Amino acid sequence: MGIKRQKQVRKSLAFYKKNFGYSPPYYVLVDGTFCRAALKQKINIREQLPKYLEAEVNICTTQCILDECEAFGSVLYGPLKILQQYQKAPCGHSKSIKGADKCIQHTTKKTVKYIVGTQDPVLREVLRNRTGLPILYIAFNAIMLENPSTASLMAAEKKTETELKPTLHQQTVIQKLKIQTFGDEMEVVKKKKKKVKGPNPLSCKKSKKKKTDIKPKTGSEETKKRKKRRKKHKSAHTTEAVL
């Protein structure tokens, strides 16, 4: 196993251990599709799984999975022979559930923490929506462990937030310590929110135009102007006569 692949599986297992309580020995529930891929790529599941997970492993299957392999006859004869070597996990459901995929979905809801080994893409997608359920598959002639799903990551994050949040008792103790330190009355300075001010009403007033005072002309002023005009006219006429 490559160093990168080894680091990845260790990281994923550490995640499931910390957040969902997984611990060795691991219970690995495998179906016919997983065994068929292992047979095709010449992988010995019983030998390779403990090496890959670096821990003791209990490989198991269910009666429903065996029944489905038998129903396919010679197509899944090889996987059936492999599955018959493993211990049978109790299904715990009635015969009304049809199909190995439905059986796996039901069985993994139990208190036993299973790791599921399957090549079924539809089943794997359904199981990804479960929180804290590791999924194994076979690719590139090797057993692979999927990275934790989005549902598992979100559940782990929520769990961490809950653990970090102080309990009701802790909150009460903190409140008492605050009162002892700062007194019964603790002033809370509230920042005043700046209100949006409207335009200045004074600046909105229209500018007044200055009116020029035009004084009406009096009769005496008008008479004086006329006399001046007459005088000018006479002087001009007299000058012409003399010449």
PDB file of C-alpha atoms in Angstrom:
ATOM      1  CA  MET A   1       0.000   0.000   0.000  1.00  0.00           C
ATOM      2  CA  GLY A   2       1.331   3.430  -0.996  1.00  0.00           C
ATOM      3  CA  ILE A   3       2.205   6.054   1.616  1.00  0.00           C
ATOM      4  CA  LYS A   4      -0.411   8.515   0.319  1.00  0.00           C
ATOM      5  CA  ARG A   5      -3.150   5.867   0.351  1.00  0.00           C
ATOM      6  CA  GLN A   6      -2.112   4.760   3.839  1.00  0.00           C
ATOM      7  CA  LYS A   7      -2.252   8.343   5.178  1.00  0.00           C
ATOM      8  CA  GLN A   8      -5.697   8.848   3.664  1.00  0.00           C
ATOM      9  CA  VAL A   9      -7.217   5.732   5.234  1.00  0.00           C
ATOM     10  CA  ARG A  10      -5.677   6.568   8.625  1.00  0.00           C
ATOM     11  CA  LYS A  11      -7.100  10.087   8.450  1.00  0.00           C
ATOM     12  CA  SER A  12     -10.595   8.825   7.560  1.00  0.00           C
ATOM     13  CA  LEU A  13     -10.581   6.154  10.280  1.00  0.00           C
ATOM     14  CA  ALA A  14      -9.401   8.710  12.847  1.00  0.00           C
ATOM     15  CA  PHE A  15     -12.356  10.896  11.837  1.00  0.00           C
ATOM     16  CA  TYR A  16     -14.850   8.054  12.398  1.00  0.00           C
ATOM     17  CA  LYS A  17     -13.199   7.088  15.684  1.00  0.00           C
ATOM     18  CA  LYS A  18     -13.321  10.622  17.071  1.00  0.00           C
ATOM     19  CA  ASN A  19     -16.799  11.624  15.927  1.00  0.00           C
ATOM     20  CA  PHE A  20     -18.797   8.396  15.667  1.00  0.00           C
ATOM     21  CA  GLY A  21     -17.248   5.980  18.145  1.00  0.00           C
ATOM     22  CA  TYR A  22     -15.692   3.446  15.759  1.00  0.00           C
ATOM     23  CA  SER A  23     -12.995   1.228  17.231  1.00  0.00           C
ATOM     24  CA  PRO A  24     -11.315  -2.118  16.404  1.00  0.00           C
ATOM     25  CA  PRO A  25     -12.272  -4.813  15.800  1.00  0.00           C
ATOM     26  CA  TYR A  26     -14.155  -3.383  12.825  1.00  0.00           C
ATOM     27  CA  TYR A  27     -17.309  -5.105  11.576  1.00  0.00           C
ATOM     28  CA  VAL A  28     -17.297  -5.056   7.772  1.00  0.00           C
ATOM     29  CA  LEU A  29     -20.574  -5.957   6.046  1.00  0.00           C
ATOM     30  CA  VAL A  30     -19.966  -7.045   2.426  1.00  0.00           C
ATOM     31  CA  ASP A  31     -22.358  -7.894  -0.406  1.00  0.00           C
ATOM     32  CA  GLY A  32     -22.183  -9.932  -3.625  1.00  0.00           C
ATOM     33  CA  THR A  33     -21.010  -7.011  -5.797  1.00  0.00           C
ATOM     34  CA  PHE A  34     -18.008  -6.397  -3.535  1.00  0.00           C
ATOM     35  CA  CYS A  35     -17.020 -10.082  -3.563  1.00  0.00           C
ATOM     36  CA  ARG A  36     -17.484 -10.270  -7.335  1.00  0.00           C
ATOM     37  CA  ALA A  37     -15.103  -7.310  -7.856  1.00  0.00           C
ATOM     38  CA  ALA A  38     -12.581  -8.869  -5.444  1.00  0.00           C
ATOM     39  CA  LEU A  39     -12.738 -12.178  -7.303  1.00  0.00           C
ATOM     40  CA  LYS A  40     -12.317 -10.459 -10.672  1.00  0.00           C
ATOM     41  CA  GLN A  41      -9.314  -8.396  -9.524  1.00  0.00           C
ATOM     42  CA  LYS A  42      -7.806 -11.312  -7.548  1.00  0.00           C
ATOM     43  CA  ILE A  43      -8.066  -9.693  -4.108  1.00  0.00           C
ATOM     44  CA  ASN A  44      -8.234 -11.878  -1.021  1.00  0.00           C
ATOM     45  CA  ILE A  45     -10.677  -9.929   1.182  1.00  0.00           C
ATOM     46  CA  ARG A  46      -9.927 -11.839   4.375  1.00  0.00           C
ATOM     47  CA  GLU A  47      -6.206 -11.252   3.905  1.00  0.00           C
ATOM     48  CA  GLN A  48      -6.196  -7.673   2.582  1.00  0.00           C
ATOM     49  CA  LEU A  49      -8.807  -5.965   4.789  1.00  0.00           C
ATOM     50  CA  PRO A  50      -6.889  -6.225   8.100  1.00  0.00           C
ATOM     51  CA  LYS A  51      -3.755  -4.910   6.378  1.00  0.00           C
ATOM     52  CA  TYR A  52      -5.618  -2.016   4.792  1.00  0.00           C
ATOM     53  CA  LEU A  53      -7.475  -0.968   7.959  1.00  0.00           C
ATOM     54  CA  GLU A  54      -4.464  -1.830  10.157  1.00  0.00           C
ATOM     55  CA  ALA A  55      -6.706  -3.516  12.703  1.00  0.00           C
ATOM     56  CA  GLU A  56      -8.591  -6.684  13.486  1.00  0.00           C
ATOM     57  CA  VAL A  57     -11.607  -7.162  11.222  1.00  0.00           C
ATOM     58  CA  ASN A  58     -14.787  -9.252  11.456  1.00  0.00           C
ATOM     59  CA  ILE A  59     -16.153  -9.782   7.944  1.00  0.00           C
ATOM     60  CA  CYS A  60     -19.847 -10.598   7.784  1.00  0.00           C
ATOM     61  CA  THR A  61     -22.822 -10.794   5.444  1.00  0.00           C
ATOM     62  CA  THR A  62     -26.574 -11.404   5.792  1.00  0.00           C
ATOM     63  CA  GLN A  63     -28.981 -14.131   4.765  1.00  0.00           C
ATOM     64  CA  CYS A  64     -30.703 -11.717   2.370  1.00  0.00           C
ATOM     65  CA  ILE A  65     -27.410 -11.130   0.562  1.00  0.00           C
ATOM     66  CA  LEU A  66     -26.823 -14.880   0.282  1.00  0.00           C
ATOM     67  CA  ASP A  67     -30.370 -15.417  -1.019  1.00  0.00           C
ATOM     68  CA  GLU A  68     -29.881 -12.774  -3.699  1.00  0.00           C
ATOM     69  CA  CYS A  69     -26.625 -14.379  -4.882  1.00  0.00           C
ATOM     70  CA  GLU A  70     -28.337 -17.779  -5.058  1.00  0.00           C
ATOM     71  CA  ALA A  71     -31.150 -16.242  -7.123  1.00  0.00           C
ATOM     72  CA  PHE A  72     -28.643 -15.132  -9.786  1.00  0.00           C
ATOM     73  CA  GLY A  73     -27.386 -18.694 -10.171  1.00  0.00           C
ATOM     74  CA  SER A  74     -24.111 -19.226 -12.000  1.00  0.00           C
ATOM     75  CA  VAL A  75     -23.582 -15.460 -12.508  1.00  0.00           C
ATOM     76  CA  LEU A  76     -22.804 -14.964  -8.803  1.00  0.00           C
ATOM     77  CA  TYR A  77     -21.710 -18.505  -7.980  1.00  0.00           C
ATOM     78  CA  GLY A  78     -18.129 -17.410  -7.177  1.00  0.00           C
ATOM     79  CA  PRO A  79     -19.180 -14.495  -4.904  1.00  0.00           C
ATOM     80  CA  LEU A  80     -21.677 -16.801  -3.169  1.00  0.00           C
ATOM     81  CA  LYS A  81     -18.923 -19.259  -2.268  1.00  0.00           C
ATOM     82  CA  ILE A  82     -16.831 -16.391  -0.834  1.00  0.00           C
ATOM     83  CA  LEU A  83     -19.760 -14.999   1.186  1.00  0.00           C
ATOM     84  CA  GLN A  84     -20.538 -18.399   2.661  1.00  0.00           C
ATOM     85  CA  GLN A  85     -17.144 -18.309   4.398  1.00  0.00           C
ATOM     86  CA  TYR A  86     -18.136 -15.273   6.491  1.00  0.00           C
ATOM     87  CA  GLN A  87     -20.316 -15.089   9.580  1.00  0.00           C
ATOM     88  CA  LYS A  88     -23.946 -14.074   9.127  1.00  0.00           C
ATOM     89  CA  ALA A  89     -25.086 -10.875  10.804  1.00  0.00           C
ATOM     90  CA  PRO A  90     -28.720 -10.941  11.999  1.00  0.00           C
ATOM     91  CA  CYS A  91     -30.971  -9.026   9.610  1.00  0.00           C
ATOM     92  CA  GLY A  92     -33.636  -8.327  12.199  1.00  0.00           C
ATOM     93  CA  HIS A  93     -36.369  -7.744   9.651  1.00  0.00           C
ATOM     94  CA  SER A  94     -39.150  -9.719   8.057  1.00  0.00           C
ATOM     95  CA  LYS A  95     -39.014 -11.386   4.650  1.00  0.00           C
ATOM     96  CA  SER A  96     -41.093  -8.497   3.262  1.00  0.00           C
ATOM     97  CA  ILE A  97     -37.843  -6.612   2.602  1.00  0.00           C
ATOM     98  CA  LYS A  98     -36.653  -7.663  -0.829  1.00  0.00           C
ATOM     99  CA  GLY A  99     -33.143  -7.120  -2.104  1.00  0.00           C
ATOM    100  CA  ALA A 100     -29.699  -7.077  -0.567  1.00  0.00           C
ATOM    101  CA  ASP A 101     -29.523  -3.277  -0.784  1.00  0.00           C
ATOM    102  CA  LYS A 102     -32.659  -2.841   1.352  1.00  0.00           C
ATOM    103  CA  CYS A 103     -31.309  -5.378   3.841  1.00  0.00           C
ATOM    104  CA  ILE A 104     -28.007  -3.484   4.151  1.00  0.00           C
ATOM    105  CA  GLN A 105     -29.839  -0.187   4.665  1.00  0.00           C
ATOM    106  CA  HIS A 106     -31.901  -1.758   7.451  1.00  0.00           C
ATOM    107  CA  THR A 107     -29.029  -3.643   9.103  1.00  0.00           C
ATOM    108  CA  THR A 108     -26.725  -0.610   9.268  1.00  0.00           C
ATOM    109  CA  LYS A 109     -29.326   1.268  11.339  1.00  0.00           C
ATOM    110  CA  LYS A 110     -28.584  -0.992  14.302  1.00  0.00           C
ATOM    111  CA  THR A 111     -26.350  -0.155  17.248  1.00  0.00           C
ATOM    112  CA  VAL A 112     -23.511  -2.222  15.743  1.00  0.00           C
ATOM    113  CA  LYS A 113     -21.169   0.106  13.890  1.00  0.00           C
ATOM    114  CA  TYR A 114     -20.667  -1.441  10.468  1.00  0.00           C
ATOM    115  CA  ILE A 115     -18.334  -0.571   7.641  1.00  0.00           C
ATOM    116  CA  VAL A 116     -20.094  -1.442   4.369  1.00  0.00           C
ATOM    117  CA  GLY A 117     -18.285  -2.980   1.393  1.00  0.00           C
ATOM    118  CA  THR A 118     -20.245  -2.648  -1.874  1.00  0.00           C
ATOM    119  CA  GLN A 119     -19.805  -1.782  -5.554  1.00  0.00           C
ATOM    120  CA  ASP A 120     -23.466  -0.788  -6.018  1.00  0.00           C
ATOM    121  CA  PRO A 121     -23.401   2.948  -6.983  1.00  0.00           C
ATOM    122  CA  VAL A 122     -27.056   3.532  -6.047  1.00  0.00           C
ATOM    123  CA  LEU A 123     -26.623   1.923  -2.626  1.00  0.00           C
ATOM    124  CA  ARG A 124     -23.432   3.875  -1.999  1.00  0.00           C
ATOM    125  CA  GLU A 125     -25.226   7.140  -2.761  1.00  0.00           C
ATOM    126  CA  VAL A 126     -27.990   6.254  -0.281  1.00  0.00           C
ATOM    127  CA  LEU A 127     -25.454   5.320   2.407  1.00  0.00           C
ATOM    128  CA  ARG A 128     -23.563   8.600   1.908  1.00  0.00           C
ATOM    129  CA  ASN A 129     -26.617  10.437   3.193  1.00  0.00           C
ATOM    130  CA  ARG A 130     -26.266   8.554   6.481  1.00  0.00           C
ATOM    131  CA  THR A 131     -24.115  10.188   9.115  1.00  0.00           C
ATOM    132  CA  GLY A 132     -20.998   8.334  10.211  1.00  0.00           C
ATOM    133  CA  LEU A 133     -21.117   5.303   7.910  1.00  0.00           C
ATOM    134  CA  PRO A 134     -17.781   4.301   6.277  1.00  0.00           C
ATOM    135  CA  ILE A 135     -17.991   2.785   2.787  1.00  0.00           C
ATOM    136  CA  LEU A 136     -15.468   0.441   1.163  1.00  0.00           C
ATOM    137  CA  TYR A 137     -15.181  -0.273  -2.559  1.00  0.00           C
ATOM    138  CA  ILE A 138     -12.679  -1.870  -4.930  1.00  0.00           C
ATOM    139  CA  ALA A 139     -10.833   0.065  -7.634  1.00  0.00           C
ATOM    140  CA  PHE A 140      -7.428  -0.157  -9.360  1.00  0.00           C
ATOM    141  CA  ASN A 141      -6.904  -3.682  -7.991  1.00  0.00           C
ATOM    142  CA  ALA A 142      -7.111  -2.432  -4.407  1.00  0.00           C
ATOM    143  CA  ILE A 143      -9.592  -1.956  -1.573  1.00  0.00           C
ATOM    144  CA  MET A 144     -10.460   1.719  -1.051  1.00  0.00           C
ATOM    145  CA  LEU A 145     -12.193   3.617   1.754  1.00  0.00           C
ATOM    146  CA  GLU A 146     -14.343   6.556   0.674  1.00  0.00           C
ATOM    147  CA  ASN A 147     -13.672   9.953   2.185  1.00  0.00           C
ATOM    148  CA  PRO A 148     -16.252  11.004   4.799  1.00  0.00           C
ATOM    149  CA  SER A 149     -19.442  12.212   3.124  1.00  0.00           C
ATOM    150  CA  THR A 150     -20.838  15.744   3.384  1.00  0.00           C
ATOM    151  CA  ALA A 151     -23.539  14.518   5.782  1.00  0.00           C
ATOM    152  CA  SER A 152     -20.894  13.002   8.079  1.00  0.00           C
ATOM    153  CA  LEU A 153     -18.722  16.129   7.988  1.00  0.00           C
ATOM    154  CA  MET A 154     -21.675  18.383   8.851  1.00  0.00           C
ATOM    155  CA  ALA A 155     -22.755  16.093  11.700  1.00  0.00           C
ATOM    156  CA  ALA A 156     -19.215  16.085  13.111  1.00  0.00           C
ATOM    157  CA  GLU A 157     -19.023  19.892  12.920  1.00  0.00           C
ATOM    158  CA  LYS A 158     -22.350  20.247  14.727  1.00  0.00           C
ATOM    159  CA  LYS A 159     -21.186  17.793  17.397  1.00  0.00           C
ATOM    160  CA  THR A 160     -18.002  19.807  17.969  1.00  0.00           C
ATOM    161  CA  GLU A 161     -19.968  23.055  18.312  1.00  0.00           C
ATOM    162  CA  THR A 162     -22.275  21.434  20.874  1.00  0.00           C
ATOM    163  CA  GLU A 163     -19.326  20.131  22.888  1.00  0.00           C
ATOM    164  CA  LEU A 164     -17.641  23.548  22.943  1.00  0.00           C
ATOM    165  CA  LYS A 165     -20.818  25.366  23.986  1.00  0.00           C
ATOM    166  CA  PRO A 166     -21.009  25.766  27.810  1.00  0.00           C
ATOM    167  CA  THR A 167     -23.689  23.757  29.607  1.00  0.00           C
ATOM    168  CA  LEU A 168     -26.496  25.368  31.615  1.00  0.00           C
ATOM    169  CA  HIS A 169     -24.567  24.733  34.836  1.00  0.00           C
ATOM    170  CA  GLN A 170     -21.420  26.304  33.379  1.00  0.00           C
ATOM    171  CA  GLN A 171     -23.395  29.336  32.199  1.00  0.00           C
ATOM    172  CA  THR A 172     -24.824  29.798  35.736  1.00  0.00           C
ATOM    173  CA  VAL A 173     -21.340  29.627  37.280  1.00  0.00           C
ATOM    174  CA  ILE A 174     -20.006  32.155  34.744  1.00  0.00           C
ATOM    175  CA  GLN A 175     -22.875  34.529  35.520  1.00  0.00           C
ATOM    176  CA  LYS A 176     -22.204  34.312  39.277  1.00  0.00           C
ATOM    177  CA  LEU A 177     -18.504  35.031  38.750  1.00  0.00           C
ATOM    178  CA  LYS A 178     -19.385  38.083  36.668  1.00  0.00           C
ATOM    179  CA  ILE A 179     -21.649  39.428  39.435  1.00  0.00           C
ATOM    180  CA  GLN A 180     -18.958  38.826  42.066  1.00  0.00           C
ATOM    181  CA  THR A 181     -16.356  40.610  39.959  1.00  0.00           C
ATOM    182  CA  PHE A 182     -18.318  43.540  38.522  1.00  0.00           C
ATOM    183  CA  GLY A 183     -21.176  43.877  41.004  1.00  0.00           C
ATOM    184  CA  ASP A 184     -24.917  43.455  40.670  1.00  0.00           C
ATOM    185  CA  GLU A 185     -25.304  46.226  38.148  1.00  0.00           C
ATOM    186  CA  MET A 186     -23.221  45.844  35.038  1.00  0.00           C
ATOM    187  CA  GLU A 187     -23.481  48.705  32.644  1.00  0.00           C
ATOM    188  CA  VAL A 188     -23.737  47.696  29.089  1.00  0.00           C
ATOM    189  CA  VAL A 189     -22.544  50.374  26.731  1.00  0.00           C
ATOM    190  CA  LYS A 190     -24.712  50.412  23.699  1.00  0.00           C
ATOM    191  CA  LYS A 191     -23.400  51.936  20.576  1.00  0.00           C
ATOM    192  CA  LYS A 192     -25.750  54.553  19.198  1.00  0.00           C
ATOM    193  CA  LYS A 193     -26.774  53.857  15.710  1.00  0.00           C
ATOM    194  CA  LYS A 194     -26.340  56.822  13.427  1.00  0.00           C
ATOM    195  CA  LYS A 195     -29.690  57.828  12.036  1.00  0.00           C
ATOM    196  CA  VAL A 196     -29.905  58.720   8.421  1.00  0.00           C
ATOM    197  CA  LYS A 197     -30.382  62.482   8.384  1.00  0.00           C
ATOM    198  CA  GLY A 198     -32.492  64.183   5.753  1.00  0.00           C
ATOM    199  CA  PRO A 199     -31.470  67.278   3.825  1.00  0.00           C
ATOM    200  CA  ASN A 200     -31.162  70.578   5.713  1.00  0.00           C
ATOM    201  CA  PRO A 201     -34.477  72.426   5.249  1.00  0.00           C
ATOM    202  CA  LEU A 202     -32.641  75.761   5.141  1.00  0.00           C
ATOM    203  CA  SER A 203     -30.497  74.624   2.273  1.00  0.00           C
ATOM    204  CA  CYS A 204     -33.612  73.647   0.341  1.00  0.00           C
ATOM    205  CA  LYS A 205     -35.052  77.223   0.285  1.00  0.00           C
ATOM    206  CA  LYS A 206     -34.977  79.013  -3.019  1.00  0.00           C
ATOM    207  CA  SER A 207     -32.624  81.964  -3.164  1.00  0.00           C
ATOM    208  CA  LYS A 208     -34.474  85.288  -3.190  1.00  0.00           C
ATOM    209  CA  LYS A 209     -33.671  87.735  -5.976  1.00  0.00           C
ATOM    210  CA  LYS A 210     -32.841  91.264  -4.846  1.00  0.00           C
ATOM    211  CA  LYS A 211     -35.368  93.759  -6.192  1.00  0.00           C
ATOM    212  CA  THR A 212     -33.973  97.081  -7.350  1.00  0.00           C
ATOM    213  CA  ASP A 213     -36.080 100.013  -6.194  1.00  0.00           C
ATOM    214  CA  ILE A 214     -37.053 102.157  -9.203  1.00  0.00           C
ATOM    215  CA  LYS A 215     -38.188 105.603  -8.084  1.00  0.00           C
ATOM    216  CA  PRO A 216     -40.819 107.270 -10.261  1.00  0.00           C
ATOM    217  CA  LYS A 217     -39.716 110.491 -11.886  1.00  0.00           C
ATOM    218  CA  THR A 218     -41.282 113.679 -10.434  1.00  0.00           C
ATOM    219  CA  GLY A 219     -42.724 116.521 -12.509  1.00  0.00           C
ATOM    220  CA  SER A 220     -40.001 119.040 -11.568  1.00  0.00           C
ATOM    221  CA  GLU A 221     -37.238 116.680 -12.694  1.00  0.00           C
ATOM    222  CA  GLU A 222     -38.957 116.151 -16.023  1.00  0.00           C
ATOM    223  CA  THR A 223     -39.352 119.961 -16.525  1.00  0.00           C
ATOM    224  CA  LYS A 224     -35.658 120.579 -15.789  1.00  0.00           C
ATOM    225  CA  LYS A 225     -34.625 118.055 -18.410  1.00  0.00           C
ATOM    226  CA  ARG A 226     -36.842 119.723 -21.000  1.00  0.00           C
ATOM    227  CA  LYS A 227     -35.408 123.187 -20.246  1.00  0.00           C
ATOM    228  CA  LYS A 228     -31.881 121.882 -20.681  1.00  0.00           C
ATOM    229  CA  ARG A 229     -32.787 120.443 -24.038  1.00  0.00           C
ATOM    230  CA  ARG A 230     -34.335 123.795 -25.153  1.00  0.00           C
ATOM    231  CA  LYS A 231     -31.307 125.764 -24.074  1.00  0.00           C
ATOM    232  CA  LYS A 232     -29.005 123.564 -26.052  1.00  0.00           C
ATOM    233  CA  HIS A 233     -31.203 123.907 -29.083  1.00  0.00           C
ATOM    234  CA  LYS A 234     -31.292 127.766 -28.911  1.00  0.00           C
ATOM    235  CA  SER A 235     -27.582 128.147 -28.560  1.00  0.00           C
ATOM    236  CA  ALA A 236     -27.001 126.084 -31.599  1.00  0.00           C
ATOM    237  CA  HIS A 237     -29.480 128.138 -33.670  1.00  0.00           C
ATOM    238  CA  THR A 238     -27.939 131.454 -32.552  1.00  0.00           C
ATOM    239  CA  THR A 239     -24.499 130.311 -33.514  1.00  0.00           C
ATOM    240  CA  GLU A 240     -25.654 129.484 -36.991  1.00  0.00           C
ATOM    241  CA  ALA A 241     -27.261 132.977 -37.380  1.00  0.00           C
ATOM    242  CA  VAL A 242     -24.118 134.796 -36.357  1.00  0.00           C
ATOM    243  CA  LEU A 243     -22.083 132.856 -38.808  1.00  0.00           C
TER     244      LEU A 243
END
